[in-house]
Short mmCIF file of C-alpha atoms in Angstrom, two decimals:
data_model
loop_
_atom_site.label_atom_id
_atom_site.label_comp_id
_atom_site.label_asym_id
_atom_site.label_seq_id
_atom_site.Cartn_x
_atom_site.Cartn_y
_atom_site.Cartn_z
CA UNK A 107 -183.45 206.10 14.69
CA UNK A 108 -179.82 207.05 15.31
CA UNK A 109 -176.95 204.56 15.28
CA UNK A 110 -173.61 204.85 17.09
CA UNK A 111 -170.04 205.01 15.89
CA UNK A 112 -168.46 201.99 17.59
CA UNK A 113 -164.89 201.85 18.92
CA UNK A 114 -163.60 198.51 20.21
CA UNK A 115 -160.45 198.36 22.32
CA UNK A 116 -158.95 194.92 21.88
CA UNK A 117 -155.77 192.94 22.45
CA UNK A 118 -155.16 189.30 23.31
CA UNK A 119 -152.27 190.37 25.51
CA UNK A 120 -153.15 191.21 29.08
CA UNK A 121 -151.66 194.19 30.90
CA UNK A 122 -151.38 196.46 27.85
CA UNK A 123 -153.77 199.11 29.22
CA UNK A 124 -157.03 198.28 27.42
CA UNK A 125 -159.34 199.27 30.26
CA UNK A 126 -157.37 202.40 31.12
CA UNK A 127 -157.51 203.36 27.46
CA UNK A 128 -161.24 202.69 27.06
CA UNK A 129 -162.42 204.37 30.27
CA UNK A 130 -160.26 207.48 29.98
CA UNK A 131 -160.95 207.89 26.26
CA UNK A 132 -164.66 208.07 27.09
CA UNK A 133 -164.05 210.84 29.63
CA UNK A 134 -161.79 212.85 27.31
CA UNK A 135 -164.37 212.63 24.52
CA UNK A 136 -167.03 214.05 26.84
CA UNK A 137 -164.61 216.78 27.92
CA UNK A 138 -163.97 217.79 24.32
CA UNK A 139 -167.66 217.71 23.37
CA UNK A 140 -170.05 217.84 26.29
CA UNK A 141 -173.12 217.30 24.08
CA UNK A 142 -171.69 214.17 22.41
CA UNK A 143 -173.33 211.00 23.81
CA UNK A 144 -170.65 208.52 24.86
CA UNK A 145 -171.55 205.01 26.01
CA UNK A 146 -169.06 202.57 27.52
CA UNK A 147 -169.17 198.92 28.51
CA UNK A 148 -166.73 196.12 29.15
CA UNK A 149 -166.77 192.36 28.55
CA UNK A 150 -164.01 191.93 31.11
CA UNK A 151 -165.23 190.99 34.57
CA UNK A 152 -163.00 193.18 36.76
CA UNK A 153 -165.80 195.80 37.16
CA UNK A 154 -163.48 198.77 36.61
CA UNK A 155 -166.17 200.48 34.56
CA UNK A 156 -168.69 200.16 37.41
CA UNK A 157 -166.22 201.40 40.03
CA UNK A 158 -165.27 204.38 37.92
CA UNK A 159 -168.66 205.57 36.69
CA UNK A 160 -171.44 204.40 39.00
CA UNK A 161 -173.13 207.14 40.99
CA UNK A 162 -174.34 206.06 44.42
CA UNK A 163 -175.27 202.51 45.34
CA UNK A 164 -178.37 201.99 43.23
CA UNK A 165 -179.14 198.70 41.55
CA UNK A 166 -178.04 198.46 37.89
CA UNK A 167 -180.72 198.36 35.22
CA UNK A 168 -179.08 195.40 33.57
CA UNK A 169 -175.66 194.23 32.45
CA UNK A 170 -173.64 193.45 29.34
CA UNK A 171 -175.02 189.91 29.50
CA UNK A 172 -178.41 191.32 28.47
CA UNK A 173 -176.95 192.57 25.19
CA UNK A 174 -177.26 188.98 23.96
CA UNK A 175 -180.92 188.61 24.90
CA UNK A 176 -184.05 190.37 23.71
CA UNK A 177 -183.49 193.35 26.03
CA UNK A 178 -183.38 196.85 24.57
CA UNK A 179 -180.04 198.53 25.08
CA UNK A 180 -181.78 201.84 25.79
CA UNK A 181 -183.28 200.21 28.88
CA UNK A 182 -179.88 198.97 30.09
CA UNK A 183 -177.64 202.03 29.89
CA UNK A 184 -177.44 204.47 32.76
CA UNK A 185 -175.74 207.84 33.09
CA UNK A 186 -172.64 207.78 35.24
CA UNK A 187 -169.90 210.06 36.43
CA UNK A 188 -168.52 212.68 34.01
CA UNK A 189 -171.66 212.37 31.86
CA UNK A 190 -170.60 209.00 30.41
CA UNK A 191 -173.33 206.41 29.85
CA UNK A 192 -172.36 202.88 30.80
CA UNK A 193 -173.62 199.32 31.14
CA UNK A 194 -172.81 197.29 34.21
CA UNK A 195 -170.30 194.47 33.88
CA UNK A 196 -171.27 190.85 34.50
CA UNK A 197 -169.72 187.75 36.01
CA UNK A 198 -172.19 185.52 34.17
CA UNK A 199 -170.85 185.85 30.64
CA UNK A 200 -169.28 182.41 30.77
CA UNK A 201 -172.69 180.83 31.27
CA UNK A 202 -174.03 182.25 27.99
CA UNK A 203 -170.82 181.84 25.98
CA UNK A 204 -171.41 178.09 25.73
CA UNK A 205 -174.53 178.65 23.60
CA UNK A 206 -173.29 181.69 21.70
CA UNK A 207 -171.51 181.22 18.39
CA UNK A 208 -172.88 184.07 16.28
CA UNK A 209 -170.47 187.01 15.93
CA UNK A 210 -173.28 189.31 14.74
CA UNK A 211 -175.44 189.22 17.91
CA UNK A 212 -174.09 192.48 19.33
CA UNK A 213 -174.35 194.21 15.95
CA UNK A 214 -178.03 193.24 15.73
CA UNK A 215 -178.68 194.59 19.24
CA UNK A 216 -177.01 197.89 18.39
CA UNK A 217 -178.80 198.04 15.03
CA UNK A 218 -182.19 197.81 16.74
CA UNK A 219 -181.34 200.53 19.29
CA UNK A 220 -181.74 204.29 19.15
CA UNK A 221 -178.29 205.05 20.53
CA UNK A 222 -176.52 208.09 19.05
CA UNK A 223 -172.94 209.23 19.52
CA UNK A 224 -169.98 206.98 20.24
CA UNK A 225 -169.94 203.54 21.87
CA UNK A 226 -166.65 202.30 23.35
CA UNK A 227 -166.25 198.58 24.09
CA UNK A 228 -163.55 197.19 26.36
CA UNK A 229 -162.77 193.52 25.69
CA UNK A 230 -161.12 190.58 27.38
CA UNK A 231 -157.50 189.60 26.63
CA UNK A 232 -158.73 186.77 24.37
CA UNK A 233 -160.36 186.32 20.96
CA UNK A 234 -163.44 184.83 22.59
CA UNK A 235 -166.99 185.13 21.25
CA UNK A 236 -167.53 188.46 23.02
CA UNK A 237 -164.38 190.01 21.56
CA UNK A 238 -165.36 188.74 18.11
CA UNK A 239 -168.82 190.30 18.51
CA UNK A 240 -167.23 193.60 19.55
CA UNK A 241 -164.80 193.62 16.61
CA UNK A 242 -167.52 192.63 14.14
CA UNK A 243 -169.64 195.63 15.22
CA UNK A 244 -166.80 198.16 15.22
CA UNK A 245 -166.07 201.12 12.97
CA UNK A 246 -162.64 201.36 14.58
CA UNK A 247 -160.63 198.78 16.54
CA UNK A 248 -157.91 200.35 18.69
CA UNK A 249 -155.20 197.84 19.56
CA UNK A 250 -152.81 198.85 22.37
CA UNK A 251 -149.37 197.24 22.04
CA UNK A 252 -146.57 197.58 24.55
CA UNK A 253 -144.06 194.98 23.37
CA UNK A 254 -143.26 192.50 20.60
CA UNK A 255 -145.55 189.70 21.93
CA UNK A 256 -148.59 191.99 22.01
CA UNK A 257 -147.75 193.08 18.47
CA UNK A 258 -147.60 189.46 17.29
CA UNK A 259 -151.08 188.81 18.72
CA UNK A 260 -152.53 191.40 16.31
CA UNK A 261 -152.49 188.85 13.51
CA UNK A 262 -155.47 187.07 15.07
CA UNK A 263 -157.52 190.26 14.80
CA UNK A 264 -156.36 190.64 11.23
CA UNK A 265 -157.30 187.06 10.41
CA UNK A 266 -160.75 187.54 11.96
CA UNK A 267 -161.35 190.61 9.80
CA UNK A 268 -160.32 188.69 6.68
CA UNK A 269 -162.60 185.79 7.55
CA UNK A 270 -165.60 188.09 8.09
CA UNK A 271 -164.95 190.13 4.95
CA UNK A 272 -164.02 193.22 6.96
CA UNK A 273 -161.38 195.66 5.86
CA UNK A 274 -158.16 195.49 7.87
CA UNK A 275 -158.14 199.29 7.75
CA UNK A 276 -160.51 199.36 10.74
CA UNK A 277 -157.54 198.27 12.90
CA UNK A 278 -155.40 201.00 14.44
CA UNK A 279 -152.46 200.20 16.68
CA UNK A 280 -151.23 202.52 19.42
CA UNK A 281 -148.05 201.91 21.46
CA UNK A 282 -149.13 201.90 25.08
CA UNK A 283 -147.42 201.94 28.48
CA UNK A 284 -144.19 203.05 26.82
CA UNK A 285 -141.29 203.74 29.18
CA UNK A 286 -139.86 206.94 27.71
CA UNK A 287 -136.68 206.58 29.80
CA UNK A 288 -135.45 203.68 27.66
CA UNK A 289 -133.23 204.72 24.76
CA UNK A 290 -131.66 202.70 21.95
CA UNK A 291 -128.66 203.30 19.77
CA UNK A 292 -129.33 203.05 16.06
CA UNK A 293 -132.18 204.21 13.81
CA UNK A 294 -134.88 203.72 16.48
CA UNK A 295 -134.24 205.94 19.46
CA UNK A 296 -136.96 204.63 21.79
CA UNK A 297 -139.58 201.89 22.27
CA UNK A 298 -142.30 203.99 20.61
CA UNK A 299 -140.37 204.37 17.36
CA UNK A 300 -139.34 200.71 17.43
CA UNK A 301 -142.88 199.37 17.94
CA UNK A 302 -144.34 201.70 15.34
CA UNK A 303 -141.70 200.62 12.80
CA UNK A 304 -142.40 196.95 13.53
CA UNK A 305 -146.15 197.54 13.15
CA UNK A 306 -145.83 199.38 9.84
CA UNK A 307 -143.45 196.71 8.54
CA UNK A 308 -146.16 194.10 9.23
CA UNK A 309 -148.75 196.08 7.33
CA UNK A 310 -150.61 197.64 10.27
CA UNK A 311 -151.77 201.23 10.55
CA UNK A 312 -151.03 203.23 13.69
CA UNK A 313 -152.66 206.11 15.45
CA UNK A 314 -150.53 209.20 15.94
CA UNK A 315 -148.59 209.29 19.18
CA UNK A 316 -148.48 206.85 22.08
CA UNK A 317 -149.51 206.44 25.72
CA UNK A 318 -146.58 206.59 28.13
CA UNK A 319 -146.04 204.53 31.24
CA UNK A 320 -146.62 206.72 34.29
CA UNK A 321 -146.37 205.85 38.01
CA UNK A 322 -148.77 208.71 38.69
CA UNK A 323 -151.40 207.23 36.37
CA UNK A 324 -150.91 203.73 37.77
CA UNK A 325 -151.53 205.04 41.29
CA UNK A 326 -154.99 206.30 40.29
CA UNK A 327 -156.32 202.73 40.47
CA UNK A 328 -155.11 202.13 44.04
CA UNK A 329 -156.28 204.28 46.92
CA UNK A 330 -157.95 203.89 50.35
CA UNK A 331 -161.36 204.85 48.90
CA UNK A 332 -161.30 201.92 46.48
CA UNK A 333 -162.13 204.23 43.58
CA UNK A 334 -160.61 204.60 40.15
CA UNK A 335 -159.78 208.19 39.31
CA UNK A 336 -159.56 209.50 35.74
CA UNK A 337 -156.41 211.00 34.27
CA UNK A 338 -158.30 214.13 33.24
CA UNK A 339 -158.98 215.15 36.86
CA UNK A 340 -156.06 213.59 38.73
CA UNK A 341 -153.25 213.37 36.17
CA UNK A 342 -153.23 216.74 34.45
CA UNK A 343 -149.56 217.30 35.26
CA UNK A 344 -148.45 214.22 33.33
CA UNK A 345 -147.53 213.67 29.69
CA UNK A 346 -150.26 211.03 29.60
CA UNK A 347 -152.86 213.78 29.92
CA UNK A 348 -151.59 215.46 26.75
CA UNK A 349 -151.38 212.09 24.98
CA UNK A 350 -155.00 211.22 25.79
CA UNK A 351 -156.11 214.67 24.66
CA UNK A 352 -154.39 214.07 21.33
CA UNK A 353 -155.90 210.58 21.03
CA UNK A 354 -159.41 211.89 21.75
CA UNK A 355 -159.06 214.55 19.04
CA UNK A 356 -158.09 211.87 16.51
CA UNK A 357 -161.17 209.86 17.45
CA UNK A 358 -163.39 212.92 17.06
CA UNK A 359 -161.98 213.57 13.59
CA UNK A 360 -162.63 209.93 12.59
CA UNK A 361 -166.14 210.15 14.01
CA UNK A 362 -166.91 213.29 12.03
CA UNK A 363 -165.43 211.85 8.84
CA UNK A 364 -167.63 208.75 9.06
CA UNK A 365 -170.62 209.48 6.84
CA UNK A 366 -172.54 206.37 7.79
CA UNK A 367 -171.51 204.23 10.78
CA UNK A 368 -171.16 200.50 10.32
CA UNK A 369 -174.17 199.78 12.54
CA UNK A 370 -176.34 202.08 10.39
CA UNK A 371 -175.26 200.16 7.29
CA UNK A 372 -175.83 196.89 9.07
CA UNK A 373 -179.32 198.00 10.10
CA UNK A 374 -180.10 198.87 6.49
CA UNK A 375 -178.82 195.47 5.36
CA UNK A 376 -181.02 193.75 7.95
CA UNK A 377 -184.04 195.69 6.71
CA UNK A 378 -183.32 194.79 3.10
CA UNK A 379 -182.83 191.18 4.13
CA UNK A 380 -186.14 191.18 6.00
CA UNK A 381 -187.93 192.61 2.96
CA UNK A 382 -186.30 190.00 0.74
CA UNK A 383 -187.35 187.23 3.13
CA UNK A 384 -190.89 188.55 3.15
CA UNK A 385 -190.97 188.42 -0.64
CA UNK A 386 -189.66 184.85 -0.58
CA UNK A 387 -192.21 183.95 2.10
CA UNK A 388 -195.12 185.36 0.10
CA UNK A 389 -193.88 183.74 -3.11
CA UNK A 390 -193.44 180.34 -1.50
CA UNK A 391 -196.73 180.51 0.33
CA UNK A 392 -198.66 181.35 -2.82
CA UNK A 393 -197.02 178.49 -4.73
CA UNK A 394 -197.42 175.80 -2.06
CA UNK A 395 -199.30 172.70 -3.17
CA UNK A 396 -202.54 172.22 -1.27
CA UNK A 397 -202.13 168.44 -1.50
CA UNK A 398 -199.55 165.98 -0.26
CA UNK A 399 -196.74 165.82 -2.84
CA UNK A 400 -196.73 162.01 -2.73
CA UNK A 401 -200.25 160.68 -2.25
CA UNK A 402 -202.08 163.70 -3.67
CA UNK A 403 -204.61 163.80 -0.83
CA UNK A 404 -205.76 167.24 0.33
CA UNK A 405 -203.93 168.52 3.37
CA UNK A 406 -206.16 169.41 6.33
CA UNK A 407 -206.08 172.75 8.09
CA UNK A 408 -202.44 172.67 9.18
CA UNK A 409 -202.87 174.96 12.15
CA UNK A 410 -205.67 172.83 13.55
CA UNK A 411 -203.83 169.53 13.44
CA UNK A 412 -201.01 168.03 15.48
CA UNK A 413 -198.09 165.84 14.56
CA UNK A 414 -195.25 166.24 12.08
CA UNK A 415 -195.15 166.88 8.35
CA UNK A 416 -192.28 166.99 5.89
CA UNK A 417 -191.56 170.13 3.93
CA UNK A 418 -190.01 169.75 0.47
CA UNK A 419 -188.55 172.49 -1.73
CA UNK A 420 -186.54 172.44 -4.95
CA UNK A 421 -183.21 174.21 -5.31
CA UNK A 422 -184.75 176.93 -7.50
CA UNK A 423 -187.73 177.38 -5.10
CA UNK A 424 -190.20 176.89 -7.96
CA UNK A 425 -191.71 173.79 -6.40
CA UNK A 426 -192.56 173.53 -2.72
CA UNK A 427 -195.08 171.75 -0.56
CA UNK A 428 -195.74 169.39 2.32
CA UNK A 429 -195.71 165.61 2.59
CA UNK A 430 -197.70 163.57 5.07
CA UNK A 431 -195.49 161.78 7.57
CA UNK A 432 -196.65 158.27 6.69
CA UNK A 433 -196.20 158.91 2.97
CA UNK A 434 -192.60 160.00 3.35
CA UNK A 435 -191.76 157.24 5.83
CA UNK A 436 -193.19 154.64 3.45
CA UNK A 437 -191.07 156.10 0.64
CA UNK A 438 -187.89 155.88 2.74
CA UNK A 439 -188.55 152.32 3.95
CA UNK A 440 -189.57 151.08 0.52
CA UNK A 441 -186.91 152.69 -1.67
CA UNK A 442 -184.02 153.57 0.58
CA UNK A 443 -184.11 150.54 2.88
CA UNK A 444 -185.61 148.12 0.31
CA UNK A 445 -188.38 146.98 2.62
CA UNK A 446 -191.17 145.22 0.71
CA UNK A 447 -193.19 144.76 3.87
CA UNK A 448 -195.51 147.45 5.14
CA UNK A 449 -194.22 148.89 8.40
CA UNK A 450 -197.12 149.33 10.90
CA UNK A 451 -197.58 152.84 12.36
CA UNK A 452 -196.86 151.58 15.90
CA UNK A 453 -193.74 149.70 14.85
CA UNK A 454 -190.49 150.44 16.76
CA UNK A 455 -188.86 151.03 13.37
CA UNK A 456 -191.35 153.80 12.63
CA UNK A 457 -190.77 155.36 16.02
CA UNK A 458 -187.01 155.19 15.56
CA UNK A 459 -187.33 156.89 12.17
CA UNK A 460 -189.59 159.59 13.61
CA UNK A 461 -187.07 160.37 16.33
CA UNK A 462 -184.00 160.39 14.09
CA UNK A 463 -185.71 162.48 11.41
CA UNK A 464 -185.98 165.37 13.87
CA UNK A 465 -182.26 165.88 13.37
CA UNK A 466 -182.09 165.06 9.68
CA UNK A 467 -182.49 166.48 6.22
CA UNK A 468 -183.13 164.45 3.08
CA UNK A 469 -182.05 165.33 -0.44
CA UNK A 470 -183.06 163.81 -3.77
CA UNK A 471 -181.07 164.80 -6.86
CA UNK A 472 -180.92 163.62 -10.47
CA UNK A 473 -178.19 161.07 -11.15
CA UNK A 474 -175.33 162.57 -13.15
CA UNK A 475 -173.69 160.19 -15.64
CA UNK A 476 -171.02 162.72 -16.60
CA UNK A 477 -172.78 163.31 -19.92
CA UNK A 478 -176.14 164.32 -18.57
CA UNK A 479 -178.84 163.17 -16.19
CA UNK A 480 -180.13 159.61 -16.17
CA UNK A 481 -183.96 159.76 -16.21
CA UNK A 482 -184.14 156.26 -14.69
CA UNK A 483 -182.06 156.93 -11.58
CA UNK A 484 -181.86 159.40 -8.73
CA UNK A 485 -179.50 160.01 -5.79
CA UNK A 486 -181.13 159.88 -2.35
CA UNK A 487 -179.11 161.34 0.55
CA UNK A 488 -179.73 161.42 4.25
CA UNK A 489 -178.04 164.41 5.90
CA UNK A 490 -177.37 165.53 9.44
CA UNK A 491 -178.67 168.78 10.89
CA UNK A 492 -175.74 170.71 9.36
CA UNK A 493 -176.27 169.26 5.89
CA UNK A 494 -173.40 166.76 5.96
CA UNK A 495 -173.92 163.35 4.33
CA UNK A 496 -174.90 160.52 6.66
CA UNK A 497 -175.78 158.00 3.97
CA UNK A 498 -176.33 158.02 0.23
CA UNK A 499 -177.87 155.65 -2.26
CA UNK A 500 -178.62 155.55 -5.99
CA UNK A 501 -182.27 154.55 -6.57
CA UNK A 502 -184.10 153.23 -9.57
CA UNK A 503 -186.69 155.78 -10.63
CA UNK A 504 -189.42 153.32 -11.66
CA UNK A 505 -192.76 154.83 -12.52
CA UNK A 506 -194.96 151.85 -11.62
CA UNK A 507 -195.04 149.11 -9.03
CA UNK A 508 -193.56 145.78 -10.09
CA UNK A 509 -196.74 143.87 -9.29
CA UNK A 510 -198.47 142.25 -12.28
CA UNK A 511 -200.57 144.75 -14.26
CA UNK A 512 -200.26 147.35 -11.50
CA UNK A 513 -200.69 150.92 -12.79
CA UNK A 514 -200.08 152.51 -9.38
CA UNK A 515 -197.21 154.94 -9.44
CA UNK A 516 -194.38 154.41 -6.97
CA UNK A 517 -194.08 156.97 -4.19
CA UNK A 518 -190.59 157.94 -5.32
CA UNK A 519 -191.67 158.58 -8.90
CA UNK A 520 -194.74 160.50 -7.73
CA UNK A 521 -192.55 162.83 -5.68
CA UNK A 522 -190.05 163.21 -8.52
CA UNK A 523 -192.82 163.94 -11.02
CA UNK A 524 -194.15 166.74 -8.81
CA UNK A 525 -190.77 168.33 -8.14
CA UNK A 526 -187.76 167.11 -10.16
CA UNK A 527 -189.10 166.19 -13.60
CA UNK A 528 -190.31 168.57 -16.29
CA UNK A 529 -193.55 168.22 -18.24
CA UNK A 530 -191.93 165.68 -20.57
CA UNK A 531 -190.82 163.47 -17.68
CA UNK A 532 -187.12 164.26 -18.01
CA UNK A 533 -184.90 165.50 -15.16
CA UNK A 534 -184.95 169.29 -14.86
CA UNK A 535 -181.62 169.47 -13.04
CA UNK A 536 -183.20 170.62 -9.78
CA UNK A 537 -182.58 168.91 -6.49
CA UNK A 538 -185.14 168.48 -3.72
CA UNK A 539 -184.46 169.13 -0.02
CA UNK A 540 -186.82 167.68 2.59
CA UNK A 541 -187.09 168.71 6.24
CA UNK A 542 -189.35 167.50 9.05
CA UNK A 543 -191.52 170.26 10.55
CA UNK A 544 -194.20 170.41 13.20
CA UNK A 545 -197.73 170.61 11.84
CA UNK A 546 -198.79 173.24 14.34
CA UNK A 547 -196.32 175.77 12.89
CA UNK A 548 -195.51 174.65 9.33
CA UNK A 549 -194.97 178.13 7.94
CA UNK A 550 -191.93 178.63 10.16
CA UNK A 551 -190.01 176.89 7.39
CA UNK A 552 -191.01 179.67 4.98
CA UNK A 553 -189.71 182.52 7.09
CA UNK A 554 -187.79 182.75 10.34
CA UNK A 555 -184.82 181.04 11.92
CA UNK A 556 -185.80 177.62 10.60
CA UNK A 557 -185.88 179.16 7.13
CA UNK A 558 -182.34 180.51 7.56
CA UNK A 559 -181.12 177.07 8.62
CA UNK A 560 -182.92 175.45 5.68
CA UNK A 561 -181.21 177.83 3.24
CA UNK A 562 -177.77 177.19 4.75
CA UNK A 563 -178.23 173.44 4.37
CA UNK A 564 -179.53 173.89 0.81
CA UNK A 565 -176.43 175.92 -0.06
CA UNK A 566 -174.17 173.25 1.49
CA UNK A 567 -175.83 170.46 -0.50
CA UNK A 568 -175.66 172.45 -3.73
CA UNK A 569 -171.98 173.11 -3.09
CA UNK A 570 -171.20 169.40 -2.78
CA UNK A 571 -173.19 168.63 -5.92
CA UNK A 572 -171.50 171.39 -7.92
CA UNK A 573 -169.93 168.72 -10.12
CA UNK A 574 -173.30 168.17 -11.72
CA UNK A 575 -173.62 169.87 -15.14
CA UNK A 576 -176.13 172.46 -13.88
CA UNK A 577 -178.27 172.67 -10.80
CA UNK A 578 -180.26 175.89 -11.12
CA UNK A 579 -180.72 177.69 -7.82
CA UNK A 580 -182.54 180.80 -6.81
CA UNK A 581 -180.38 183.83 -6.02
CA UNK A 582 -180.30 183.83 -2.22
CA UNK A 583 -178.16 185.59 0.36
CA UNK A 584 -176.20 183.22 2.57
CA UNK A 585 -176.05 185.42 5.62
CA UNK A 586 -177.40 188.45 7.41
CA UNK A 587 -173.83 189.68 7.57
CA UNK A 588 -173.06 191.59 4.36
CA UNK A 589 -169.57 192.68 3.42
CA UNK A 590 -168.82 196.06 4.99
CA UNK A 591 -165.27 196.28 3.66
CA UNK A 592 -163.94 199.81 3.80
CA UNK A 593 -161.51 201.41 1.41
#
């Protein structure tokens, strides 16, 4: 499988020439190397890419919206004018942006595709989710700047790279739409030299040269045929033609110097992550208790039953298993809500708990006195779906019921004995995280998206309890997005 070298053209400032830069760069790359696959698409909705490259009036295979679904990118691209492959633009991106918050979606799509050569992505004049996806996937981000305001907006791209652990060296600024007729007195003779000096002073790197403002080039977008003509075929007599030729050669040199594109490294990281998850899945599955962690009764064939269960796992993943719904609900009502009365299964309180637990996690941790763990107390937390505390209570960890001569263990102590206490009955330092799961697919919590969410919540809880002397945790990766920082 081959992976592309990705170039993203981005600026929050409108009217700086992003689309002109992206579309014409694709054509000049093909002109320099006819056999080099070049694919282009745009997250802007002005359909310039379609108008420039579509051959005939056939229906598109798909659009850029499908990049964020399960569609294969190889099935979406089509060959257009000048030998450039392209994806159709879409006016429906806003509808999917509301449910899209993962900046790695596009990178995963590209990682799963057999798409060689160079991919060029044109973005909107905003740091929206689509621009962030395009920047996250890029080997090179070309930022056209034409004035001081567009230069100031570059800091948002820089901040995004820092937040994602990306090297700022992937950013390259290029002065664009420069009016070469304007001259200054002093050390900077023209707008190109001034903008480049400002950029370097702010710590940015620049591409060699600039793209000049040209009435001839601007006229290529407006004509009676409603077409958009490329500079290569209709602007050869302009300085812009020479400037694009120079820019394309720089891109080719960068492409050749890149030993392993970012998407190839990302694909390898995904594969390693998948293998690691499979190991964790097999390890957890083999160590699962075959009985309820509270009552000790054998669990029936999970796949053949209906209704919910609760999955419990310690912070070091050494202890894991399932809890029957009634057992866990009884524990919560008895110890957390101090209810001495038995709550009937059909009670409205039970139904309310069942409904609210769909959006909850529960954590039980040893009580830290500041000098060690108290074997007679534990901290019980109810968390929201993101792992933030909703309520918290310190519970007495009594082994037996308070009834006269009763030798029946309490549900809380039974759960602690199975998971949090060592063989001598002292706190091991582990914490226990509990999550409601559906009985018909319980192993989803061991591997898959639910597993990823479970691990993120576990990490969040551990982070808040970091004041405890020592909570041993298994070495686990927090994200499928490893650090691809470049030198």
